[in-house]
XYZ file of C-alpha atoms in Angstrom:
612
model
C -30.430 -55.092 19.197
C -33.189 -53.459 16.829
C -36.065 -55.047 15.610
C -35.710 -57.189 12.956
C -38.657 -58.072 10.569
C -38.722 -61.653 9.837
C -40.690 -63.820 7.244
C -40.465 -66.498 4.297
C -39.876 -66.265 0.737
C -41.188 -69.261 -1.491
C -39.535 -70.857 -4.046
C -40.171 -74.137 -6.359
C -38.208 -76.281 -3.819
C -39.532 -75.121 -0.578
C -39.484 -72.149 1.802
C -36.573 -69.708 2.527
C -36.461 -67.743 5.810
C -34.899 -64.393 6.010
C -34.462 -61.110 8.464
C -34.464 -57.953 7.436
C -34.146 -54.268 8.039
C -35.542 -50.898 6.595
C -33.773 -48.373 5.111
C -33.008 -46.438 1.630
C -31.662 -47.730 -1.347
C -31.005 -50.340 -3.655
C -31.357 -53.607 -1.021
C -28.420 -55.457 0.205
C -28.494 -58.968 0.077
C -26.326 -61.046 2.810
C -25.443 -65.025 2.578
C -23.842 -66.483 5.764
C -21.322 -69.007 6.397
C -21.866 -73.022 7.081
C -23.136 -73.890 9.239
C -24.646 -71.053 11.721
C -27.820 -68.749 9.836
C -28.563 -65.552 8.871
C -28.501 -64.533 12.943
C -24.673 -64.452 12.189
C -25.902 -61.248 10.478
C -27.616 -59.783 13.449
C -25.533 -56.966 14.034
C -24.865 -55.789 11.007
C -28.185 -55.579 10.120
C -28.571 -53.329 14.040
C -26.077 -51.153 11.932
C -27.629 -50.835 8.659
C -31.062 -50.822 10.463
C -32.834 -47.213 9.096
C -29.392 -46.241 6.944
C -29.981 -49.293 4.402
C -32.271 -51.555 3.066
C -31.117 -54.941 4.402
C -32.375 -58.654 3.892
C -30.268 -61.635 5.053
C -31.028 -65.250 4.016
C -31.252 -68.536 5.518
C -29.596 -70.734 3.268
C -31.413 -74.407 1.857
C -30.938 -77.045 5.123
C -30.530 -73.793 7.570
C -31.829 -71.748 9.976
C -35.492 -71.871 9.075
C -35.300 -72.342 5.506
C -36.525 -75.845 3.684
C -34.432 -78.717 3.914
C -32.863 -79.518 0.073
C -32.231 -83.151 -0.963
C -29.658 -84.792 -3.346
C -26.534 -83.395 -4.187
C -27.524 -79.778 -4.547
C -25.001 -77.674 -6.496
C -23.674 -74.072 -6.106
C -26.303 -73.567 -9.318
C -28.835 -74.889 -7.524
C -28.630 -72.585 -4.438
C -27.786 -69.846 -6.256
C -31.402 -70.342 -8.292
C -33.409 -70.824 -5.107
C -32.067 -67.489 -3.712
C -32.793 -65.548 -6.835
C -36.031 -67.201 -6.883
C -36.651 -66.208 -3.005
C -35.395 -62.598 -4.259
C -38.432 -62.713 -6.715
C -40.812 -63.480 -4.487
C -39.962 -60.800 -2.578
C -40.017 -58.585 -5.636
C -36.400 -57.629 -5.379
C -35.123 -56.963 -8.841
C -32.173 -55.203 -8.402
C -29.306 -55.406 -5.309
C -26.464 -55.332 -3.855
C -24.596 -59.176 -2.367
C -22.398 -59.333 0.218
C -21.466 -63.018 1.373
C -19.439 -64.519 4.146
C -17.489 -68.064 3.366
C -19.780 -70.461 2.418
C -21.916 -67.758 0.988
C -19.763 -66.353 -1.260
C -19.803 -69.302 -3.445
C -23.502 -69.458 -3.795
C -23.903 -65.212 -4.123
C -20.968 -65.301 -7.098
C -22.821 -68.072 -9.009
C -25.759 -65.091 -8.343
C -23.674 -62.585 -9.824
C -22.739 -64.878 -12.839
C -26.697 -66.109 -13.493
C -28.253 -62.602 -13.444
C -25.751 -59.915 -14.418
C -28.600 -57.724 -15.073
C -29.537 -57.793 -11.054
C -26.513 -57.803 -8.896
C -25.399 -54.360 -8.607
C -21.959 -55.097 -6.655
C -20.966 -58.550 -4.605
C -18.965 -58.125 -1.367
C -16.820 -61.242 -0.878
C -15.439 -62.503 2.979
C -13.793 -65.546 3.689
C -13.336 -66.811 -0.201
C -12.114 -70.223 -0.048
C -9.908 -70.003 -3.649
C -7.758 -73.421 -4.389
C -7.553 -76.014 -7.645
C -9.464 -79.253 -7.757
C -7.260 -81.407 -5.796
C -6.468 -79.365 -3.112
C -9.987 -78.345 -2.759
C -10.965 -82.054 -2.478
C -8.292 -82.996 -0.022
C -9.843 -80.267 2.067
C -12.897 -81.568 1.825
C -12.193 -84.802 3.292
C -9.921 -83.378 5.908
C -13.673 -81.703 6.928
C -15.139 -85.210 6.928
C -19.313 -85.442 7.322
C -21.519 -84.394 10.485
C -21.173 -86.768 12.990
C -24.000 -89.101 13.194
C -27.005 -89.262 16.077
C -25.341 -91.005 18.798
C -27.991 -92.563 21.505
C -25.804 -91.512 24.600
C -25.818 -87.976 22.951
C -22.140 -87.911 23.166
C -22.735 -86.183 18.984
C -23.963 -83.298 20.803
C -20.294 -82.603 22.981
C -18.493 -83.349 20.292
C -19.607 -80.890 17.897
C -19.247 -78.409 21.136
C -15.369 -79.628 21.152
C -15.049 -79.645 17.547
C -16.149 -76.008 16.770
C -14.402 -74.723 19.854
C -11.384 -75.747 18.006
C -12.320 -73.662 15.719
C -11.275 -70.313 17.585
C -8.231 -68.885 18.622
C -9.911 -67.328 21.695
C -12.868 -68.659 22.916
C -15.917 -66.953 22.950
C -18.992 -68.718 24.366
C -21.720 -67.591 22.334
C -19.952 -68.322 18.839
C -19.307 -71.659 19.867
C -22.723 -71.943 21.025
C -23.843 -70.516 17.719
C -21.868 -73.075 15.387
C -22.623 -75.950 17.694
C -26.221 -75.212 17.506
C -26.040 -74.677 13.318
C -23.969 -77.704 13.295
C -26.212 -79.760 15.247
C -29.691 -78.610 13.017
C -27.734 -78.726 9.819
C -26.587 -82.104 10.156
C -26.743 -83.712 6.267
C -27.631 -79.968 5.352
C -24.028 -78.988 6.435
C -22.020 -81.970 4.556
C -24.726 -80.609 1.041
C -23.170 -77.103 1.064
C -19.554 -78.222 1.741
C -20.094 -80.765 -1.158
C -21.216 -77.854 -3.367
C -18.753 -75.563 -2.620
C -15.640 -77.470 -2.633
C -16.787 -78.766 -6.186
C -17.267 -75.228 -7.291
C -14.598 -73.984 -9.758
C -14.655 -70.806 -8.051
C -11.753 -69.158 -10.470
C -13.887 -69.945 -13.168
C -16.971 -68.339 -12.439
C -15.951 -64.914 -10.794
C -13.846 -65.149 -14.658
C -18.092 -64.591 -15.735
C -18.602 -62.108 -13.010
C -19.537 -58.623 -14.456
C -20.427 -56.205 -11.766
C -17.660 -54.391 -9.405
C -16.534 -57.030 -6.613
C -14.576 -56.123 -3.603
C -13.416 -58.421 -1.067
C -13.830 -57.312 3.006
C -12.074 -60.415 5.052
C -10.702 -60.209 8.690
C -6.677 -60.380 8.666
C -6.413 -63.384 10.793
C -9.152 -65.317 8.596
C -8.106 -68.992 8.345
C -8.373 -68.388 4.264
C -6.080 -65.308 4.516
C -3.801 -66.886 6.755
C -3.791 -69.933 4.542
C -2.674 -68.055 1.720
C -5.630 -68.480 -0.086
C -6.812 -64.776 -0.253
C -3.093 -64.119 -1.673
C -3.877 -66.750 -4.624
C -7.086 -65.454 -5.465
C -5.371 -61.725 -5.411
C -2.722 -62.705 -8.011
C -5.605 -64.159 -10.053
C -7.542 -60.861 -9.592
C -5.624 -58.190 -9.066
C -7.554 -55.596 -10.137
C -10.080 -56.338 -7.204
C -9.588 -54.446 -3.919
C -9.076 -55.872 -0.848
C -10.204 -54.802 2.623
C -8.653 -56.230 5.628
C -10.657 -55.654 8.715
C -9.518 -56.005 12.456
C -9.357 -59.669 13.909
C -12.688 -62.072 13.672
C -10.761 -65.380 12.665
C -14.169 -66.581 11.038
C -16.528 -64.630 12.477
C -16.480 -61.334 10.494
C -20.114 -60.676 10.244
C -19.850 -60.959 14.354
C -16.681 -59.703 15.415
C -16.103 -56.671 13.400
C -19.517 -55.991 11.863
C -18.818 -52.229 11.668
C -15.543 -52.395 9.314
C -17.607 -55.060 7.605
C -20.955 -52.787 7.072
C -19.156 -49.352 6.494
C -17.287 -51.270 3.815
C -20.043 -52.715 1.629
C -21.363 -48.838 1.993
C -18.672 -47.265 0.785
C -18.326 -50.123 -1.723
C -21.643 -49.682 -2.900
C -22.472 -45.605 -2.719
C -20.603 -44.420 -6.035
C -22.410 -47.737 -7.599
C -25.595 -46.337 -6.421
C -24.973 -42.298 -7.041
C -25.638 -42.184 -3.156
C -22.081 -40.874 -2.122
C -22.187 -38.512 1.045
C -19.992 -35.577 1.321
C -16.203 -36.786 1.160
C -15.206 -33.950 4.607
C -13.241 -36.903 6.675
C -9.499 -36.261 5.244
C -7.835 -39.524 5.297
C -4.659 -40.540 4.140
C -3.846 -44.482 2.812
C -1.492 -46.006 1.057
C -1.679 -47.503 -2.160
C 1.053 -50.471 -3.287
C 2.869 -49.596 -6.067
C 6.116 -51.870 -7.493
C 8.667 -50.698 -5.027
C 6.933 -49.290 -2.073
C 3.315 -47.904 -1.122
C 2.458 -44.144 -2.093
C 1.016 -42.247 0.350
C -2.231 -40.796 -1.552
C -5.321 -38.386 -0.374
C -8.420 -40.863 0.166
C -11.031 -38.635 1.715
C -14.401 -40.398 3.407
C -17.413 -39.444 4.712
C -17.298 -39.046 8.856
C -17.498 -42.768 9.667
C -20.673 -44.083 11.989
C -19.895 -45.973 14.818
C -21.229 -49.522 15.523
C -21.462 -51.689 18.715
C -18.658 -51.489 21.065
C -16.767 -48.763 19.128
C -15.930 -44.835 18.813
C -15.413 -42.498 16.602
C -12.263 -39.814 17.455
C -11.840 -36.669 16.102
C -7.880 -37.087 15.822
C -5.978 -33.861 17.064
C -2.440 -35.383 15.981
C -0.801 -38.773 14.978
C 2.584 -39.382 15.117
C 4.984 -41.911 12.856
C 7.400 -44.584 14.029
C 9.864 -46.647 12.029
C 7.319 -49.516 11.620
C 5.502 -47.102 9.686
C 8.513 -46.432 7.273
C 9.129 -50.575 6.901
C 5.792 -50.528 5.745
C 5.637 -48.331 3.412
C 9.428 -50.030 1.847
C 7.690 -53.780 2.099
C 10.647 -54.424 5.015
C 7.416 -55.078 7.327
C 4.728 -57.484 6.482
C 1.167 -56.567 6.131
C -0.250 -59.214 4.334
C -0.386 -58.336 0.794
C -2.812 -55.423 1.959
C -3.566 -52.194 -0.038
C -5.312 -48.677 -0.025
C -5.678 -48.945 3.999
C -5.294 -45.894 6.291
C -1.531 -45.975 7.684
C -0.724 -45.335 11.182
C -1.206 -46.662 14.728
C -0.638 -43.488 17.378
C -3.287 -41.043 17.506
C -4.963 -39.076 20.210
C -8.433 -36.887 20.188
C -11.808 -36.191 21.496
C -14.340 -38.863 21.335
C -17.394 -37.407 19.373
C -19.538 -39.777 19.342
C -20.285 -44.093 20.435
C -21.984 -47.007 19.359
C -24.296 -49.215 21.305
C -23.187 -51.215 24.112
C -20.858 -48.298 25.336
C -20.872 -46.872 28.542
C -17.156 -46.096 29.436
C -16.721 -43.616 27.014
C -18.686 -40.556 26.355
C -18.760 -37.544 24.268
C -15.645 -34.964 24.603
C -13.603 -37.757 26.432
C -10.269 -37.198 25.742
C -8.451 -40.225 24.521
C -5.184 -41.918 23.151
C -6.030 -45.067 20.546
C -3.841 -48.311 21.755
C -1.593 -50.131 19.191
C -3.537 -53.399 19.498
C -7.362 -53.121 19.728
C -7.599 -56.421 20.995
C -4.904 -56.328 23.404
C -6.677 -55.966 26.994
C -3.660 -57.018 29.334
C -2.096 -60.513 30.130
C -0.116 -62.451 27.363
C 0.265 -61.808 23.603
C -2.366 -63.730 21.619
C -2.516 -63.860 17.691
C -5.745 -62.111 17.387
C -3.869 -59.130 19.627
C -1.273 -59.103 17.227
C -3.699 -58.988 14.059
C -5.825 -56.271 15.758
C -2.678 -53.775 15.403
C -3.364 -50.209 13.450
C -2.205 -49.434 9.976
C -0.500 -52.665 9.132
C -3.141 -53.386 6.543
C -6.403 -53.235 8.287
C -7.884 -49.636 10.296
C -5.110 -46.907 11.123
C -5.857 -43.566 12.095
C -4.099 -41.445 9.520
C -7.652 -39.437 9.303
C -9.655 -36.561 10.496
C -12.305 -39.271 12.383
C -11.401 -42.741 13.013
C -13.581 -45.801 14.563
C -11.593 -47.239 17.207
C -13.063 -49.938 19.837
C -13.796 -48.906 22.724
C -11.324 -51.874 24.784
C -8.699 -49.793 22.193
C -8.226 -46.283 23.703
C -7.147 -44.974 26.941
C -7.783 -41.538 28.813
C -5.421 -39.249 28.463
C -4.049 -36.505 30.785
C -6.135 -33.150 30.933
C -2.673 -30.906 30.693
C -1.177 -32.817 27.261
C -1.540 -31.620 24.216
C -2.624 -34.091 21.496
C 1.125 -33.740 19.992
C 2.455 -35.675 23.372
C -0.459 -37.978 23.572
C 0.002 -39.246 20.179
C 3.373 -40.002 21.014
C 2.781 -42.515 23.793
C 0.737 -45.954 21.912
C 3.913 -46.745 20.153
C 7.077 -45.770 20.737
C 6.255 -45.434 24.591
C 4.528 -48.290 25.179
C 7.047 -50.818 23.974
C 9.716 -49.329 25.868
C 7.377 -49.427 29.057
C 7.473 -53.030 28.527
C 10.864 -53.645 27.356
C 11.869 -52.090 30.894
C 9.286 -52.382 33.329
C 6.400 -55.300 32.438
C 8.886 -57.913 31.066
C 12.312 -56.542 32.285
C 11.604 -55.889 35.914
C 13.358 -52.860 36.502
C 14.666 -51.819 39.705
C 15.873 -49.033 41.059
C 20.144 -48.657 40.549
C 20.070 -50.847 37.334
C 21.952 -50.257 34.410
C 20.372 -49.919 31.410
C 22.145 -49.663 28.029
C 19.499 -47.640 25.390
C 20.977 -48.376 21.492
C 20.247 -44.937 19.924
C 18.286 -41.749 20.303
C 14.540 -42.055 18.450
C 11.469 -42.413 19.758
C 11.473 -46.209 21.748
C 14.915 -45.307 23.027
C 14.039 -41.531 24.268
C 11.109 -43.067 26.292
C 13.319 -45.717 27.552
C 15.964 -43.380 28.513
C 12.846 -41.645 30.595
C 11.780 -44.271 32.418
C 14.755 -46.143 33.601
C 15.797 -42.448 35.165
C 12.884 -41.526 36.646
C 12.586 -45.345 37.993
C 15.894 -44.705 39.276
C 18.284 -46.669 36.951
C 21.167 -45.572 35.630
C 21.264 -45.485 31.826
C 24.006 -45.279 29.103
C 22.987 -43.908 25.742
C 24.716 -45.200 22.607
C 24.694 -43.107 19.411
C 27.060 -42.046 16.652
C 26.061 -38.037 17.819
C 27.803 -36.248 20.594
C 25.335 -33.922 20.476
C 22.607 -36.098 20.744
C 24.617 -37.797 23.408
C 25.207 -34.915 25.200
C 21.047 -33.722 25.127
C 20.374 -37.616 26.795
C 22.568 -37.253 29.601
C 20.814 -33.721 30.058
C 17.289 -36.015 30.740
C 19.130 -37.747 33.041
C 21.516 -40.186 31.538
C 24.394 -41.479 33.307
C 26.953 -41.510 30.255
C 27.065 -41.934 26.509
C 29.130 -44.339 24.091
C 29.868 -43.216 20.500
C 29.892 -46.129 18.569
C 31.568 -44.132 15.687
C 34.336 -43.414 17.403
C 34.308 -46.315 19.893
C 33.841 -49.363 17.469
C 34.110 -51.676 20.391
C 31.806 -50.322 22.208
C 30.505 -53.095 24.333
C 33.609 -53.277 26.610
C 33.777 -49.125 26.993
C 30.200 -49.815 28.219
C 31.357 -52.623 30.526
C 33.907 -50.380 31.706
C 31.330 -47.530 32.504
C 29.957 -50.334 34.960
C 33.016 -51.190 36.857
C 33.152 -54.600 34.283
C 29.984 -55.571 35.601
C 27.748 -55.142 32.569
C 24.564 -53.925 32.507
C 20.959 -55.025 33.716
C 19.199 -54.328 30.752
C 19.582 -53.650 26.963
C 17.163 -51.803 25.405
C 18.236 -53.357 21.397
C 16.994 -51.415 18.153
C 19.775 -52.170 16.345
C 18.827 -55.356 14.935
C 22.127 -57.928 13.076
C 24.271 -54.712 13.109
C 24.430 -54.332 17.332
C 22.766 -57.577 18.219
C 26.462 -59.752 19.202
C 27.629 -56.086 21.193
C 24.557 -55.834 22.904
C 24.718 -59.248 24.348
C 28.249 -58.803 25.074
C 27.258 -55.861 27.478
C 25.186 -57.086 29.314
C 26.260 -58.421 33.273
C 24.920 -62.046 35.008
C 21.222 -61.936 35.093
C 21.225 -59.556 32.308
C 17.747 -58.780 30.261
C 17.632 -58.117 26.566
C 14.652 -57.001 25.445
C 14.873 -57.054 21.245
C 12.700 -54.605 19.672
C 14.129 -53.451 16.290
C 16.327 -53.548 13.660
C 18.013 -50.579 12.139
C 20.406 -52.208 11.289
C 18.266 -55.437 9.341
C 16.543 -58.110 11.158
C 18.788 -61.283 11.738
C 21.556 -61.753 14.121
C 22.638 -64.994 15.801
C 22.458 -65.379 19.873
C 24.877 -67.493 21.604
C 23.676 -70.040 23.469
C 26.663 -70.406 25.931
C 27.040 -66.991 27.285
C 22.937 -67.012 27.465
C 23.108 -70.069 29.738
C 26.395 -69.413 31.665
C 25.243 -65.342 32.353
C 21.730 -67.048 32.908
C 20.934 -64.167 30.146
C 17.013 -63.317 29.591
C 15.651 -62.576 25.992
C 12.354 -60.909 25.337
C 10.958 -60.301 21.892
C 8.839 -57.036 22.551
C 5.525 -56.163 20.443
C 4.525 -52.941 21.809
C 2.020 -53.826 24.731
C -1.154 -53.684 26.137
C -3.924 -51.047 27.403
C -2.672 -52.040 30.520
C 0.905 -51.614 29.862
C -0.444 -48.307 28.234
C -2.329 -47.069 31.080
C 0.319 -47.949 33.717
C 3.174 -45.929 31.327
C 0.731 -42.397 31.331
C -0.075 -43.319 35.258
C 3.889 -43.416 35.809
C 4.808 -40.573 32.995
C 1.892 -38.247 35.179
C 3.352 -39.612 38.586
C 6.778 -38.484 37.902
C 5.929 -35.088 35.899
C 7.276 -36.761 32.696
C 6.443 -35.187 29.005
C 6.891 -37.165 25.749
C 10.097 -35.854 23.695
C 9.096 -34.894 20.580
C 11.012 -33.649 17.571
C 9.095 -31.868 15.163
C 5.036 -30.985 14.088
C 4.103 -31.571 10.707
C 1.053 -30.190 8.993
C -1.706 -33.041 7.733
C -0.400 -31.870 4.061
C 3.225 -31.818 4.633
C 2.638 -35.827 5.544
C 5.420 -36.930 3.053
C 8.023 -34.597 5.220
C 7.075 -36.278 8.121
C 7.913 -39.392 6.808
C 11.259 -37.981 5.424
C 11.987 -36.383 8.871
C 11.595 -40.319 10.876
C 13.408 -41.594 8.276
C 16.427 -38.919 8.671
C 16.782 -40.052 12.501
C 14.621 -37.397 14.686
C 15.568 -37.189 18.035
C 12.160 -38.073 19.693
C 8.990 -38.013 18.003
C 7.167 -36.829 14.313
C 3.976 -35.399 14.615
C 1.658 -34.808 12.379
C -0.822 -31.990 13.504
C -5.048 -32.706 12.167
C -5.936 -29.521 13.949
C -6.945 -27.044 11.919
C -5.171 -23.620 11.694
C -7.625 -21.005 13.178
């Protein structure tokens, strides 16, 4: 952690502490959430620390700032931090605010237009009057001084409930606000759930922009969607998971956001040489549209790649046609698969190092063990970070080391496509040598699939309305093939393929359309492992057959780094190669997309190297 500077600002009502760091430029201003201080700031200011001028505030009642009394109002804290700001002769800046602190910095914005240059909203807590007042008592009032000190274990309980994965030092940190704040605490809820919040960003006259994690409470709670429809004409960034710890958890999206946000305000732009692609929502779909960055800076715990190739899966096509949910998201870099060199890392890592060689995984926060929300909401290019760019910031828990003889083509193949049928097969399904596994059609998941179960020793059936594609399947290995075209009924000709046994394992991408044949096919025991849905999500499953077959069902999300790791251990064990289709330059993008969406027979690549 750098050195912080540290000190008070006085204002008519008392004292406010703040933290700062040096740097160039018009100051930026940072307001923290209720009820930890501006330490919640800590590492973003380590980032912005010689690249930015940086002050963040203690706010009235905590940290080390004076203790108000009454009934304070959003007004009233808004005035004491401009009034701190003066005292620190800071005229003009920039605000950036997380929860509770946005409230207080947009009644900044709307009381001196002439200062705020651009506010940064996170966490914005956007409801009418009687909703915001139920919530309010739902919260209910610090819990009072009790003799035995039981208050104190309490709290502890009470903001551990708070996270979806427990992490010991941001419980410490609330429990520790929570417990100094006391009265201070119930003041700034008071204020802010009184707050007509529509109203005043309506008197709000500089740009705004909005940076909020993806599995934020007030995202999740449909809140960020309300205030969107009310403001649609302000962007929206969705960082990685931090439930609602943002400043903390993902303070590099969060800091490299409010700079880009705030470079063109201040004529400071850097030279645009990162070539990014993102995808902008228009009525019926998202465009694909040139967005070009400067090379991004890496903070703690993450990496910057210098992507060689990226490659495109269906998911990335239901995107794209609103078929797969992203929360309301738009203008974010597309894409999960990519593989490159690591050029250069933030503090705090020492795996990684310059001129590794690396493959990004599909969940950044997905380490190993069982599927957890913030896992799922740490997933590339569904709304927050993808890796459709020259240079991309991954974390470093979110790549994996790649073999020395692939080319970046097959390693960008794998995070995807190969992953999930790894763990459709092997992690969840068990496979054993001399099973039969059943792959519905010929793209990338089934390809790897197909792959696997041969070189694990299973014996697979393809099923696909090409003979020829057929035909090149049972070249890798397959044991037969089933036209569905031509063989509508397909599930007994694959029944009869296995003596009328039925298979081990279904490997279903089909969706409603194959979802009753596939379950027909398989034998006692049998494992389904559901992945997609060409065909359109839906589809019934029988309960009798399930129980009477004693029939397994498993709902695959691509995997972990461990699944990932284990799948290029295996691939490199058994001399396997990813299958890919075709190489796409980075400007022929929208041909790639056409090319997935035409049925390839392996993978799409697009190629970031440039031509010699």
């Amino acid at each position: 952690m750098a050195a912080h500077s540290k000190g008070y600002a006085s204002t008519g009502a008392g004292q406010i502490h703040f933290r700062a760091v040096a740097g160039p430029g018009v100051p930026i201003v940072l307001l923290h959430r209720t009820p930890v201080s501006s330490a919640s700031f800590d590492s973003v200011l380590d980032f912005l620390d010689g690249r930015r001028h940086a002050i963040a505030l203690d706010t009235p009642g905590f940290g080390q700032s004076f203790r108000p009394t009454g009934s304070p109002s959003t007004q009233d804290y808004a005035a004491w931090f401009l009034a701190a700001l003066d005292d620190l002769e800071l005229n003009v800046f920039h605000l950036a605010a997380h929860h509770t602190g946005t409230h207080f910095a947009a009644e900044m914005a709307r009381l001196a237009p002439d200062r705020v240059r651009s506010l940064t909203l996170s966490g914005v807590l956007y409801a009418p009057a009687e909703e915001r007042s139920r919530l309010r008592a739902d919260i209910g009032n610090a819990a009072a001084i009790a003799q035995d000190g039981s208050h104190v274990a309490d709290t502890w309980k009470l903001m551990k409930s708070l996270f979806l994965d427990y992490d010991g030092s941001l419980v410490h940190a609330e429990t520790v606000g929570a417990l100094i704040s006391m009265e201070a605490r119930d003041q700034a809820f008071d204020a802010i759930f009184k707050q007509d919040f529509r109203a005043v960003m309506q008197q709000v006259r500089c740009p705004v922009q909005v940076v909020q994690a993806g599995d934020d409470p007030l995202t999740l709670g449909g809140m960020l969607a309300n205030f969107r429809e009310d403001f649609p004409d302000i962007p929206v960034h969705l960082t990685g998971p931090a439930f609602l710890a943002t400043p903390e958890r993902q303070a590099g999206q969060f800091a490299r956001a409010i700079q880009t946000f705030i470079q063109p305000i201040d004529g400071t732009e850097q030279a645009m040489t990162n070539r990014r692609y993102t995808l902008k929502r228009g009525e019926t779909g998202y465009d694909l549209a040139r967005s070009d960055t400067a090379i991004p800076v890496p903070a703690q715990g993450e990496v910057v790649v210098r992507v060689g190739a990226v490659s495109i899966n269906r998911r990335d096509l239901g995107i794209r046609d609103f078929s797969y949910p992203v929360n309301g998201a738009d203008n974010f870099t597309p894409l999960s698969d990519a593989a490159g060199e690591i050029v250069s890392v933030g503090a705090g890592v020492d795996q990684w190092h310059v001129s590794d060689r690396v493959a990004s995984t599909f969940c950044q926060n997905w380490s190993g063990g069982r599927l957890t929300l913030p896992a799922v909401m740490s997933a590339l290019g569904s709304g927050g970070p993808g890796v459709f760019a020259d240079h991309v910031v991954l974390s470093a828990q979110g790549v994996t080391r790649i073999p020395d003889d692939w080319t970046w083509q097959e390693a960008a193949s794998v995070p995807c496509a190969g992953v999930t049928a790894w763990r459709a097969l092997m992690t969840l399904g068990n496979l054993q040598a001399d099973d039969w596994v059943l792959v519905i059609g010929t793209g990338g998941v089934a390809l790897f699939a197909a792959q696997i179960a041969v070189a694990a020793g299973a014996k697979v059936i393809v099923l696909s309305s090409s003979d020829d594609k057929i035909e090149a399947v049972k070249a890798m290995g397959a044991h037969a093939g089933v036209n569905y075209r031509t063989t509508p009924e397909w599930s007994e000709a694959v029944r009869a393929i296995t003596g009328g046994m039925g298979v081990n394992h279904v490997v279903e991408l089909g969706g409603s359309g194959t979802l009753q044949k596939s379950i027909a096919s398989l034998g006692l025991d049998g494992h389904l492992a559901m992945i997609g849905a060409l065909d359109g999500f839906g589809g019934e499953i029988p309960g009798m057959p399930m129980i009477f077959s004693a029939l397994r069902v498993s709902a695959v999300m691509v995997g972990s780094r461990a699944d990932q790791e284990a799948l290029i251990a295996f691939m490199q064990s058994k001399g396997l190669r990813p299958i890919i289709d075709s190489v796409f330059a980075f400007d022929d993008a929208d041909a790639a997309y056409a090319r997935t969406e035409a049925g390839a027979f392996g993978k799409v690549i697009v190629s970031l190297e440039n031509p010699a």
